[in-house]
mmCIF file of C-alpha atoms in Angstrom:
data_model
loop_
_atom_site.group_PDB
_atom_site.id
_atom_site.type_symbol
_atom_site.label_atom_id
_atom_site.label_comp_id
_atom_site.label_asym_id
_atom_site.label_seq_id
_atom_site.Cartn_x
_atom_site.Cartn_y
_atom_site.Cartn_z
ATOM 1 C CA UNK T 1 0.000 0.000 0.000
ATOM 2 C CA UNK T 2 1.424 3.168 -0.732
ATOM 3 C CA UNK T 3 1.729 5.401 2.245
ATOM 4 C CA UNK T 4 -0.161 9.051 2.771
ATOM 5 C CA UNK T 5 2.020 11.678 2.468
ATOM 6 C CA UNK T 6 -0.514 14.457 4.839
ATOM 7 C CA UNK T 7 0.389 18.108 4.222
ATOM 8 C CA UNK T 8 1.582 19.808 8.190
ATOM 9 C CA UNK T 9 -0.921 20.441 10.271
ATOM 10 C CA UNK T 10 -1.811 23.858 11.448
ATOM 11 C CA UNK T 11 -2.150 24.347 15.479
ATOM 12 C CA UNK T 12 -5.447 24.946 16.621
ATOM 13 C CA UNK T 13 -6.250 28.642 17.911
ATOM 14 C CA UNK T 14 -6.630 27.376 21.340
ATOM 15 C CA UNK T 15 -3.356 26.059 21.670
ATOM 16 C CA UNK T 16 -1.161 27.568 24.079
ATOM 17 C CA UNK T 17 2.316 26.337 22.947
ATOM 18 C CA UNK T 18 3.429 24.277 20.420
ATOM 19 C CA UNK T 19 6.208 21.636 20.363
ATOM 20 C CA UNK T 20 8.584 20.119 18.327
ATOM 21 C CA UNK T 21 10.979 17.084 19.189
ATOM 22 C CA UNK T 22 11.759 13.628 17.818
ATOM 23 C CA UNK T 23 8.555 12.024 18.034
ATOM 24 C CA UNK T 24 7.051 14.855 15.903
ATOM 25 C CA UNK T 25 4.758 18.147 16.361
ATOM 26 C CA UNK T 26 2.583 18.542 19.550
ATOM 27 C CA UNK T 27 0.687 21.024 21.306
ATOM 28 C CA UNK T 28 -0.633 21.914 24.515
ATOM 29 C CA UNK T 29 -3.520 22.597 26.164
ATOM 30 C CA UNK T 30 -4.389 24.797 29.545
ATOM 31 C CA UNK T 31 -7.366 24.606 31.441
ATOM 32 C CA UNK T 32 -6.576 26.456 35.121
ATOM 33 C CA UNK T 33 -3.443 25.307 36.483
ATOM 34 C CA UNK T 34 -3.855 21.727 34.619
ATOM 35 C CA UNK T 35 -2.324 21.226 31.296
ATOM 36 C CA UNK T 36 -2.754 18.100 28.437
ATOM 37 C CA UNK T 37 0.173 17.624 25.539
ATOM 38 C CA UNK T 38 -1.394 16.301 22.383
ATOM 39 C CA UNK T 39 0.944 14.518 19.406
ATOM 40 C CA UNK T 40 -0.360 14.701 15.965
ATOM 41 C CA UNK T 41 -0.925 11.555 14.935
ATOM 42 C CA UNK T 42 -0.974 11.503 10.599
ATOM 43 C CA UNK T 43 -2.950 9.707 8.378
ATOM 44 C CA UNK T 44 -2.007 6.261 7.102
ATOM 45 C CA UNK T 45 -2.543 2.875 6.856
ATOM 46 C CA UNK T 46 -2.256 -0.244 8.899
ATOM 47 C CA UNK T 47 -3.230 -4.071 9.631
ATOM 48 C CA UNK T 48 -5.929 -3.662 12.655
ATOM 49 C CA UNK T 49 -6.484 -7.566 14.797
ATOM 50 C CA UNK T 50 -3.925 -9.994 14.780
ATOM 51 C CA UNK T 51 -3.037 -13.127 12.755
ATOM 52 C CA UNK T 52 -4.094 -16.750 13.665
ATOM 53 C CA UNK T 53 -0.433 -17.485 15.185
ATOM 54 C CA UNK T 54 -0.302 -14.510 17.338
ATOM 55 C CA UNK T 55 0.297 -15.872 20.344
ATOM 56 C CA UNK T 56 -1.976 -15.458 23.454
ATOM 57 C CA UNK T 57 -4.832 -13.723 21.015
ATOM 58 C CA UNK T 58 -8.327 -13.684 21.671
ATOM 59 C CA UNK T 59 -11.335 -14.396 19.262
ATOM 60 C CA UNK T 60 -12.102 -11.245 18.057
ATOM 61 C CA UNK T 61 -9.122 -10.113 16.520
ATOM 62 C CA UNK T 62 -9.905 -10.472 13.046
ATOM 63 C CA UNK T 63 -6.923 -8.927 11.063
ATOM 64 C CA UNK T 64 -7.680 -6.422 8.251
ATOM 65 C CA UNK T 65 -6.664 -3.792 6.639
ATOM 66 C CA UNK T 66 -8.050 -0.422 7.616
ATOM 67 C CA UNK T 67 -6.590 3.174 6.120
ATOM 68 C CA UNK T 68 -7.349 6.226 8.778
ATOM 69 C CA UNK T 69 -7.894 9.034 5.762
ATOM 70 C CA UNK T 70 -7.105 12.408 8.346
ATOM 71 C CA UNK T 71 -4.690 13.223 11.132
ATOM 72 C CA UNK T 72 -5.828 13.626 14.536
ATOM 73 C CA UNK T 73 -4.370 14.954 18.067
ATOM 74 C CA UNK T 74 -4.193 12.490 20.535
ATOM 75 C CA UNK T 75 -3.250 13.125 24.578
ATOM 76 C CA UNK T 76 -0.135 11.511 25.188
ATOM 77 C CA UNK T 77 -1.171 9.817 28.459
ATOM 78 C CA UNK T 78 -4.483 8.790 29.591
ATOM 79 C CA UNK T 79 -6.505 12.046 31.170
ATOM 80 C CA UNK T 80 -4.932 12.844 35.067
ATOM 81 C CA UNK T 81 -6.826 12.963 37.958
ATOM 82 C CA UNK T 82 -5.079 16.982 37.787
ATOM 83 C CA UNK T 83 -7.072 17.865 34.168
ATOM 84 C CA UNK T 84 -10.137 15.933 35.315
ATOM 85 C CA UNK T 85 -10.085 18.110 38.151
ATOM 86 C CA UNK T 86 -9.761 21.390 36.435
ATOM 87 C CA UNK T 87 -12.943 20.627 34.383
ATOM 88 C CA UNK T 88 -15.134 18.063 36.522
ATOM 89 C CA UNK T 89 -16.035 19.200 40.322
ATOM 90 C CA UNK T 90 -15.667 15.317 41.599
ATOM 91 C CA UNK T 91 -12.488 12.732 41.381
ATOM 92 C CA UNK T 92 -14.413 9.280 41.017
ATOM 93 C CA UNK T 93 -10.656 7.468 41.407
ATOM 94 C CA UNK T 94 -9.558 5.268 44.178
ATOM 95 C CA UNK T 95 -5.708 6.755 44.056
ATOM 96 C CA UNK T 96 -6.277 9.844 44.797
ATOM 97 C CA UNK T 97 -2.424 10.337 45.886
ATOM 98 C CA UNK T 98 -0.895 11.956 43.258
ATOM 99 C CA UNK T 99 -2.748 14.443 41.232
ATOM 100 C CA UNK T 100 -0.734 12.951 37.769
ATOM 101 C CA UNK T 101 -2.094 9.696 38.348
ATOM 102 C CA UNK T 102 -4.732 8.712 35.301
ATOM 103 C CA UNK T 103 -8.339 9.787 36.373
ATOM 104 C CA UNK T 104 -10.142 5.972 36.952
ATOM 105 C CA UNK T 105 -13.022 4.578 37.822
ATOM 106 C CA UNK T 106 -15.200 6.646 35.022
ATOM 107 C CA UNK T 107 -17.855 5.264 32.854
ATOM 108 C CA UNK T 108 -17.948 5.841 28.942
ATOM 109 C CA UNK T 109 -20.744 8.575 29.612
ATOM 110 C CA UNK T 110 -18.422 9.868 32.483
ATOM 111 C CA UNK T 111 -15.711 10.580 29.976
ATOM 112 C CA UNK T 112 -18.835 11.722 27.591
ATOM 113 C CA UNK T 113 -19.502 14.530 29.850
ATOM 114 C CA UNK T 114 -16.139 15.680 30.241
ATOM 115 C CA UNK T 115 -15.625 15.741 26.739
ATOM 116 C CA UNK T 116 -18.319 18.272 26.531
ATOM 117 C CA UNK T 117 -17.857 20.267 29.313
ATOM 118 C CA UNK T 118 -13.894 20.909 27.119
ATOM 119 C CA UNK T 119 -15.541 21.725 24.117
ATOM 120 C CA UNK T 120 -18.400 24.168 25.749
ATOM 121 C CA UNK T 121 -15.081 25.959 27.075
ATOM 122 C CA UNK T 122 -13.070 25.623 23.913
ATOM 123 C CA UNK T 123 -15.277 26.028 20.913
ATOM 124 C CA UNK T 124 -13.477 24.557 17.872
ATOM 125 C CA UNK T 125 -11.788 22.049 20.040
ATOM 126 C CA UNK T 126 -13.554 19.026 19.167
ATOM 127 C CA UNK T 127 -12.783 16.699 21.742
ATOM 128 C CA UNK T 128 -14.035 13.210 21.621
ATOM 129 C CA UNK T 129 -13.082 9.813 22.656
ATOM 130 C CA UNK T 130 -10.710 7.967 19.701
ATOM 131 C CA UNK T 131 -11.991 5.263 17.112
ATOM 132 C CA UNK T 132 -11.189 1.677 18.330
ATOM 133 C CA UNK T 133 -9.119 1.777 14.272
ATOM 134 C CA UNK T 134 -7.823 5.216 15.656
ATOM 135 C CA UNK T 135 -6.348 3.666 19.413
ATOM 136 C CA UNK T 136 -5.013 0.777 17.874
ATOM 137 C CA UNK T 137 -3.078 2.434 14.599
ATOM 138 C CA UNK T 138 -1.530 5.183 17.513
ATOM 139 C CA UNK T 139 -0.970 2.163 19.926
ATOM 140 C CA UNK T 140 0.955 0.343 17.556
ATOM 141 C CA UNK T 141 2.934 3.516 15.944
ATOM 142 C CA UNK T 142 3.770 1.477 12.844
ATOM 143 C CA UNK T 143 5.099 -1.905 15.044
ATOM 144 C CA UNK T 144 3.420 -5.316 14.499
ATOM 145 C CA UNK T 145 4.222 -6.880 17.218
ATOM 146 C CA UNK T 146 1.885 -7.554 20.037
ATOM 147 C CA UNK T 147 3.052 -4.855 21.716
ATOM 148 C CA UNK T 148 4.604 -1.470 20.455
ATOM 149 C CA UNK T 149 7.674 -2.641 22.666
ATOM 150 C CA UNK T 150 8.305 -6.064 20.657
ATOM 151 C CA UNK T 151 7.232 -9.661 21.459
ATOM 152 C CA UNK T 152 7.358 -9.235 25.316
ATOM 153 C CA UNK T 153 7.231 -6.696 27.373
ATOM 154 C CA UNK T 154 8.407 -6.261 31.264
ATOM 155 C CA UNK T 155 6.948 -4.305 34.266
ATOM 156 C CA UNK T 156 9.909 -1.456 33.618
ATOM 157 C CA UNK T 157 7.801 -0.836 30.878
ATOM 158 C CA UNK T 158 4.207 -1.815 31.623
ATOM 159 C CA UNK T 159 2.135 -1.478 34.873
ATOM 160 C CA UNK T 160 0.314 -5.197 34.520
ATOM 161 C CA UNK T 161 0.065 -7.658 36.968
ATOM 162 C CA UNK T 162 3.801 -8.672 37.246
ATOM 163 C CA UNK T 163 2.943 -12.141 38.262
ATOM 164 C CA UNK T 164 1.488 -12.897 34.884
ATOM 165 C CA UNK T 165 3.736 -12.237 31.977
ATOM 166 C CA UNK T 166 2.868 -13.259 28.481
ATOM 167 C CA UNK T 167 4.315 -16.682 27.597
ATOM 168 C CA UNK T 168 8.029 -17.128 27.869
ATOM 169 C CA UNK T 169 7.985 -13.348 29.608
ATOM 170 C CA UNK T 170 9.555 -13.078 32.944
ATOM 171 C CA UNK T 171 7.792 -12.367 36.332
ATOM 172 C CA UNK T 172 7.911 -9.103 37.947
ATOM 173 C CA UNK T 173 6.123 -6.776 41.034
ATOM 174 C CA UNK T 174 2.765 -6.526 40.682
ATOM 175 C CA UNK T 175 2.684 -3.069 42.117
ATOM 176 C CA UNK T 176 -1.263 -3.444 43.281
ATOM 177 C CA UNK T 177 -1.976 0.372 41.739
ATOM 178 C CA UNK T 178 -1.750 2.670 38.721
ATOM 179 C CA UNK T 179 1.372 4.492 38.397
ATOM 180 C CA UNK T 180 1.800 8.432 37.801
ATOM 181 C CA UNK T 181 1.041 8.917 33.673
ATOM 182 C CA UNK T 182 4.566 9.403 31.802
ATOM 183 C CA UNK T 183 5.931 7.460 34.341
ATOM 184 C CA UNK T 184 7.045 4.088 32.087
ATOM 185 C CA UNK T 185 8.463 4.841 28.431
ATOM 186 C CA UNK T 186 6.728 6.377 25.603
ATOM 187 C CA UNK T 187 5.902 4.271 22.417
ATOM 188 C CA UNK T 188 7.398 5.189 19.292
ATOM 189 C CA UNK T 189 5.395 8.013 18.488
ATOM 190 C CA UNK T 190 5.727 9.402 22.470
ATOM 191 C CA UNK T 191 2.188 8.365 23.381
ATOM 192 C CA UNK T 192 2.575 6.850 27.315
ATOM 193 C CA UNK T 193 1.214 3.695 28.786
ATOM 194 C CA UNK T 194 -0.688 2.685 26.170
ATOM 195 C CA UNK T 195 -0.210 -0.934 27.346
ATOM 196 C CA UNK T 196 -1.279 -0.814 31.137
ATOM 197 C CA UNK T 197 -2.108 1.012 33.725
ATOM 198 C CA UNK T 198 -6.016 2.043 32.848
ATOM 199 C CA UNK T 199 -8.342 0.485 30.351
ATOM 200 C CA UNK T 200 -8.647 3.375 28.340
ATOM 201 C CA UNK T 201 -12.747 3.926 26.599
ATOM 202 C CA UNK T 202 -12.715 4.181 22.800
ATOM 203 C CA UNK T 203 -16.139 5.539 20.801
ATOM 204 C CA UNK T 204 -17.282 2.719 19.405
ATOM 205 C CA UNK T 205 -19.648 0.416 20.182
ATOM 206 C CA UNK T 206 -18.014 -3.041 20.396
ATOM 207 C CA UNK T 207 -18.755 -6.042 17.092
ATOM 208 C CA UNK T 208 -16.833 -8.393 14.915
ATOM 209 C CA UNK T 209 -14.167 -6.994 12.894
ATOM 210 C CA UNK T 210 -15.138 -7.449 9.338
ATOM 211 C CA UNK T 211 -12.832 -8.891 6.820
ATOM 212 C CA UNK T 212 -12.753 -6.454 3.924
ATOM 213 C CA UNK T 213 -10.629 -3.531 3.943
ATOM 214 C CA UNK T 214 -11.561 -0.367 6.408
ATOM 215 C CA UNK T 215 -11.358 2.870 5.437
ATOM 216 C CA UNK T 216 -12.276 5.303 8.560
ATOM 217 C CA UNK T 217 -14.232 2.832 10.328
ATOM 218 C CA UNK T 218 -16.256 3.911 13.251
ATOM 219 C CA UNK T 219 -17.616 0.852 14.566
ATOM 220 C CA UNK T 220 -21.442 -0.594 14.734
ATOM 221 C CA UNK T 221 -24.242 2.081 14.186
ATOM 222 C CA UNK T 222 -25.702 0.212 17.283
ATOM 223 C CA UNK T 223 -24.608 -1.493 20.023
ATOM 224 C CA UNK T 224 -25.253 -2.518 24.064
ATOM 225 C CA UNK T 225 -21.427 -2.749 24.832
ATOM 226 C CA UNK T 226 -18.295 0.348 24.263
ATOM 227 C CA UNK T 227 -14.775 -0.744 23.466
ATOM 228 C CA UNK T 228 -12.045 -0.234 26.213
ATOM 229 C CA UNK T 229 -8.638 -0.918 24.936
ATOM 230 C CA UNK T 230 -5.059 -1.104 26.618
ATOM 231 C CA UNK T 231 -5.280 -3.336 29.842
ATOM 232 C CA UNK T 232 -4.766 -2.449 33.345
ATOM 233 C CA UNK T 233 -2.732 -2.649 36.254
ATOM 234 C CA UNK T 234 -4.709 -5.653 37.571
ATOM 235 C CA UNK T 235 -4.797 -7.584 34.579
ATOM 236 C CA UNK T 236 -2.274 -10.393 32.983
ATOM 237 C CA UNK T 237 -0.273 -8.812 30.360
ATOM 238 C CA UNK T 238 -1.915 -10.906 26.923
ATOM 239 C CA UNK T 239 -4.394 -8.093 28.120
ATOM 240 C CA UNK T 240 -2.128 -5.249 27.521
ATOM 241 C CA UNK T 241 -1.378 -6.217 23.913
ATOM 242 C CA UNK T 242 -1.774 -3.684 20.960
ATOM 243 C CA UNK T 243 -5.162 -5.694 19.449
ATOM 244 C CA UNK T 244 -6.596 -6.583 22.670
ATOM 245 C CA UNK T 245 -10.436 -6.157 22.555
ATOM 246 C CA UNK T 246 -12.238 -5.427 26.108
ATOM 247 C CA UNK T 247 -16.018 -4.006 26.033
ATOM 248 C CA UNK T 248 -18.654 -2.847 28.860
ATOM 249 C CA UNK T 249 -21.882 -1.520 29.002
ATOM 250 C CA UNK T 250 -21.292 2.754 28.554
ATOM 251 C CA UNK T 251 -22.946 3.070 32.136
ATOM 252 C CA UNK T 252 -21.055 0.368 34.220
ATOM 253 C CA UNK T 253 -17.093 1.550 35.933
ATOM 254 C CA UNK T 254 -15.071 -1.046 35.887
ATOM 255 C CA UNK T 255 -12.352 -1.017 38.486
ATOM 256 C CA UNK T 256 -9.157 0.894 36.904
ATOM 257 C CA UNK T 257 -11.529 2.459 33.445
ATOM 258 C CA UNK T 258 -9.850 5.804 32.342
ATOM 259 C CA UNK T 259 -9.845 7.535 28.844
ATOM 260 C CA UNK T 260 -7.278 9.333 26.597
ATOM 261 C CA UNK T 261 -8.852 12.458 24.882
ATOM 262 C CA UNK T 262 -8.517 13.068 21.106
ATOM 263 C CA UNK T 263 -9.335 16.200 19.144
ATOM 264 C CA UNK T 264 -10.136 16.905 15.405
ATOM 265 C CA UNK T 265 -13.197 16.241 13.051
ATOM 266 C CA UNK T 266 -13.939 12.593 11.406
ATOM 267 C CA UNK T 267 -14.920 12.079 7.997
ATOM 268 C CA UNK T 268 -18.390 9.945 8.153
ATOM 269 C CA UNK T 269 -20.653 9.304 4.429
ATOM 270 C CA UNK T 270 -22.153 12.254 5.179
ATOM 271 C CA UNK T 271 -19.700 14.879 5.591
ATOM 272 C CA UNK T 272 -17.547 15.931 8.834
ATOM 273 C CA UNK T 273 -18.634 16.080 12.281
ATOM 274 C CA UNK T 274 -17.485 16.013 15.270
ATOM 275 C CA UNK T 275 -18.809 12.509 16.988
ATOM 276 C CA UNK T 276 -19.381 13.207 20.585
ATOM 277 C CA UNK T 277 -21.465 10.530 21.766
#
């Protein structure tokens, strides 16, 4: 497939700085005393699932091509309990120790509120939870392994529940918690704890992957169950892997569910809009 070649994008107007560095352009965001980096993440193409001889996969993991046709900002950690706080009056999380821990403990229409509560105070910002195809492609950063790390990964690099490494791995702590966000290395494109930590809620409502190539794909029109992706601190870490498929119903919080915030329009059949809920 021949790769999309996106012209630079042009920061936002509510940006109040703008960075450069190796993992690309990013900007930042200030609400009170709280701040969120976002890394533009470019058009492309990828394989979405996993292949029959991945090992430890799970049954939903259909692999297929999908092609994400516009660039998009994406936080690069999972929301803190610090930028929850400077929009949302209550902390729902059970570590409420440091205020750079990721915000937990939310439902889907928990991070559905926040979401618009950002973009009544930011008009233009168009906030919104990533795509499943969206997660995934910025998860993986261009890697096809089952995690952005390689094969294997280790508790240096993943919170997960040391105890339970993927096969061949090799035990470590199983530190009982979530850790501070940034705290464990960045993927390739500088996105943190992707793997780990929090399941993280995605837009979609959860369904079978189809086989035929993707292009944008937003998920089922309907649905009872939303998509969380990533893993947490509590789980083995087959659970943390790049394709791993988790899903709840929007109104249930499951112990250790956060969200990572992405802004930008998507392209649907019938035009652009900004897909909120």
């Amino acid at each position: 497939m021949s790769e999309i070649i996106p012209p630079r994008p042009i920061p936002p107007p509510w940006v109040s700085n703008v960075v450069e560095d190796r993992f690309g352009l990013s900007v930042i965001l200030r609400v009170g005393n709280a701040q969120q980096l976002f890394r533009w993440i470019r058009p492309g193409h990828f394989l979405m699932g996993t292949q029959a001889d991945e090992s430890e996969r799970g049954s939903a993991e259909l692999q297929h091509e999908v092609t994400l046709s516009n660039g998009y900002w994406l936080a690069d950690t999972a929301c803190t309990q610090a930028f929850w706080l400077a929009v949302w009056p209550v902390n729902p999380s059970h570590f409420q120790d440091h205020p750079q821990n990721p915000v937990e403990n939310v439902s889907w229409h928990d991070a559905q509120g926040f979401i618009a509560e950002l973009n009544r105070r930011f008009p233009g910002l168009y906030a919104r939870l990533p795509s499943e195809a969206e997660w995934e492609y910025a998860c993986r950063a261009t890697t096809t392994t089952p995690f952005s790390f390689g094969n294997q990964v280790t508790v240096e690099q993943v919170n997960f529940h040391g105890h339970y490494p993927c096969i061949g791995g090799d035990k470590g702590i199983y530190r009982q918690r979530t850790v501070p966000v940034a705290s464990l290395p960045a993927n390739p494109w500088g996105l943190y704890e992707m793997h780990g930590n929090v399941w993280e809620w995605c837009a979609d409502w959860y369904g079978e992957y189809p086989a035929a190539p993707q292009f944008d794909p937003s998920g089922p029109i309907i649905g009872k169950m939303r998509v969380l992706r990533g893993g947490t601190w509590s789980d083995p870490a087959r659970y943390a892997r790049s394709a791993n498929r988790s899903r709840i119903e929007p109104a249930y919080r499951p112990r250790s569910s956060g969200f990572r915030v992405a802004l930008g329009q998507i392209r649907s059949p019938v035009g652009i809009h900004n897909r909120i809920c």
